[in-house]
XYZ file of C-alpha atoms in Angstrom:
142
model
C 2.177 -19.456 8.012
C 3.198 -16.975 5.116
C -0.409 -17.435 3.084
C -2.499 -16.515 6.203
C -0.685 -13.624 6.397
C -0.414 -13.134 2.617
C -4.682 -13.287 2.712
C -5.432 -11.434 5.612
C -3.044 -8.557 4.150
C -4.890 -9.040 0.658
C -8.295 -8.875 2.339
C -7.626 -5.649 4.585
C -5.800 -4.092 1.557
C -9.024 -4.912 -0.770
C -11.150 -3.711 2.321
C -9.496 -0.354 3.643
C -7.313 1.395 1.219
C -9.333 -0.221 -1.960
C -12.760 1.363 -0.810
C -10.599 5.067 -0.150
C -8.699 5.168 -2.659
C -11.761 4.235 -5.015
C -14.404 6.352 -3.030
C -12.394 9.071 -3.476
C -10.675 8.845 -6.983
C -13.052 10.336 -9.049
C -13.724 13.259 -6.749
C -10.086 13.992 -6.259
C -8.916 14.399 -9.928
C -12.580 15.911 -11.064
C -11.415 18.322 -7.846
C -8.955 20.079 -10.530
C -10.400 22.852 -12.157
C -10.022 22.035 -15.693
C -8.421 25.897 -16.301
C -5.745 25.209 -14.034
C -4.806 22.324 -16.298
C -5.254 24.439 -19.762
C -3.278 26.785 -18.000
C -0.127 24.939 -17.053
C -0.261 23.355 -20.717
C -0.066 26.901 -21.776
C 2.334 27.803 -19.502
C 4.784 24.985 -20.869
C 4.440 22.266 -18.160
C 4.149 18.451 -19.796
C 2.326 15.829 -18.111
C 5.127 14.733 -15.541
C 5.008 18.455 -14.744
C 1.517 19.069 -14.413
C 1.047 16.158 -12.112
C 3.562 17.277 -9.572
C 2.981 20.736 -9.616
C -0.541 21.239 -10.034
C -2.303 18.153 -9.742
C -0.876 16.720 -6.910
C -0.640 19.784 -4.569
C -4.097 20.151 -5.297
C -5.398 17.230 -4.086
C -3.042 16.834 -0.740
C -6.061 17.056 1.399
C -7.493 14.185 0.218
C -4.780 11.919 0.032
C -3.734 13.101 3.767
C -7.300 12.044 4.456
C -7.332 8.838 3.105
C -4.192 8.017 4.456
C -5.836 8.751 7.715
C -8.623 6.492 7.537
C -6.276 3.907 6.301
C -4.241 4.087 9.547
C -7.552 3.545 12.067
C -8.629 1.387 9.871
C -5.861 -0.850 10.022
C -5.649 -0.207 13.950
C -8.983 -1.400 13.974
C -8.742 -4.659 11.914
C -10.737 -7.617 13.736
C -12.745 -8.862 11.136
C -10.456 -10.087 8.438
C -8.020 -11.959 10.668
C -11.232 -13.466 12.558
C -12.594 -14.542 9.137
C -9.471 -16.047 7.961
C -8.854 -17.651 11.457
C -11.946 -19.568 11.275
C -10.111 -21.819 7.841
C -6.778 -21.496 9.579
C -6.859 -23.107 12.783
C -3.492 -22.252 13.679
C -3.547 -18.515 13.508
C -3.072 -16.408 17.139
C -6.190 -15.178 19.076
C -3.664 -12.063 19.068
C -2.554 -11.421 15.653
C -4.175 -8.236 15.992
C -4.695 -5.351 18.914
C -8.404 -5.853 18.650
C -8.419 -9.589 18.725
C -5.785 -9.801 21.585
C -8.422 -7.247 23.429
C -11.525 -9.524 22.128
C -9.691 -12.594 23.777
C -8.638 -11.190 27.154
C -12.228 -9.874 27.506
C -14.685 -12.748 25.860
C -12.409 -15.557 26.555
C -9.831 -15.092 29.125
C -12.604 -13.191 31.231
C -9.799 -9.984 31.931
C -11.804 -7.229 31.713
C -8.786 -5.102 33.484
C -6.890 -6.414 30.609
C -8.726 -5.655 27.740
C -9.803 -2.130 29.160
C -6.181 -1.027 29.844
C -5.200 -2.622 26.132
C -8.447 -0.713 24.664
C -7.184 2.507 26.338
C -3.862 1.980 25.072
C -4.951 1.261 21.223
C -6.954 4.525 21.377
C -4.344 6.567 23.027
C -1.952 4.758 19.698
C -4.786 5.575 17.651
C -5.132 9.313 18.657
C -1.685 9.150 18.203
C -1.118 7.923 15.096
C -4.010 10.520 13.628
C -2.407 13.093 15.373
C 0.738 12.633 13.665
C -1.155 12.146 10.239
C -2.640 15.419 10.671
C 0.334 17.310 11.341
C 2.506 15.968 8.417
C -0.681 17.088 6.205
C -0.439 20.303 7.131
C 3.027 20.279 6.856
C 2.632 19.065 3.527
C -0.379 21.577 3.251
C 2.110 24.648 3.994
C 4.945 23.321 1.253
């Protein structure tokens, strides 16, 4: 059971977090103007202080956006567990919310349960997006 969970987590982290971080990483650090970094150095800031007080505040919007995409991607998790399930027959049909909805609708033919579950999933995704955005705005304001 633990092997399936580890494999699914690795595939998911590679697909969700990895894509967003790698796609944004180069752009994030290029967004910090060289003049600002030079000014911090001239003012006597070391590498740690420059990272904490110059670089991180300037890349906050990208970090918040990446966190938001990762949270939404985690909620929509369907393909990685389904692929693992092909090899691990003992993995449940309701391992993730989307797998539960799929099973309810297309295997159990309980369309009411699938529709209600879909609405709840959309509500959770919306609330999670709201919370991440609010935390990002609070972080930006500080």
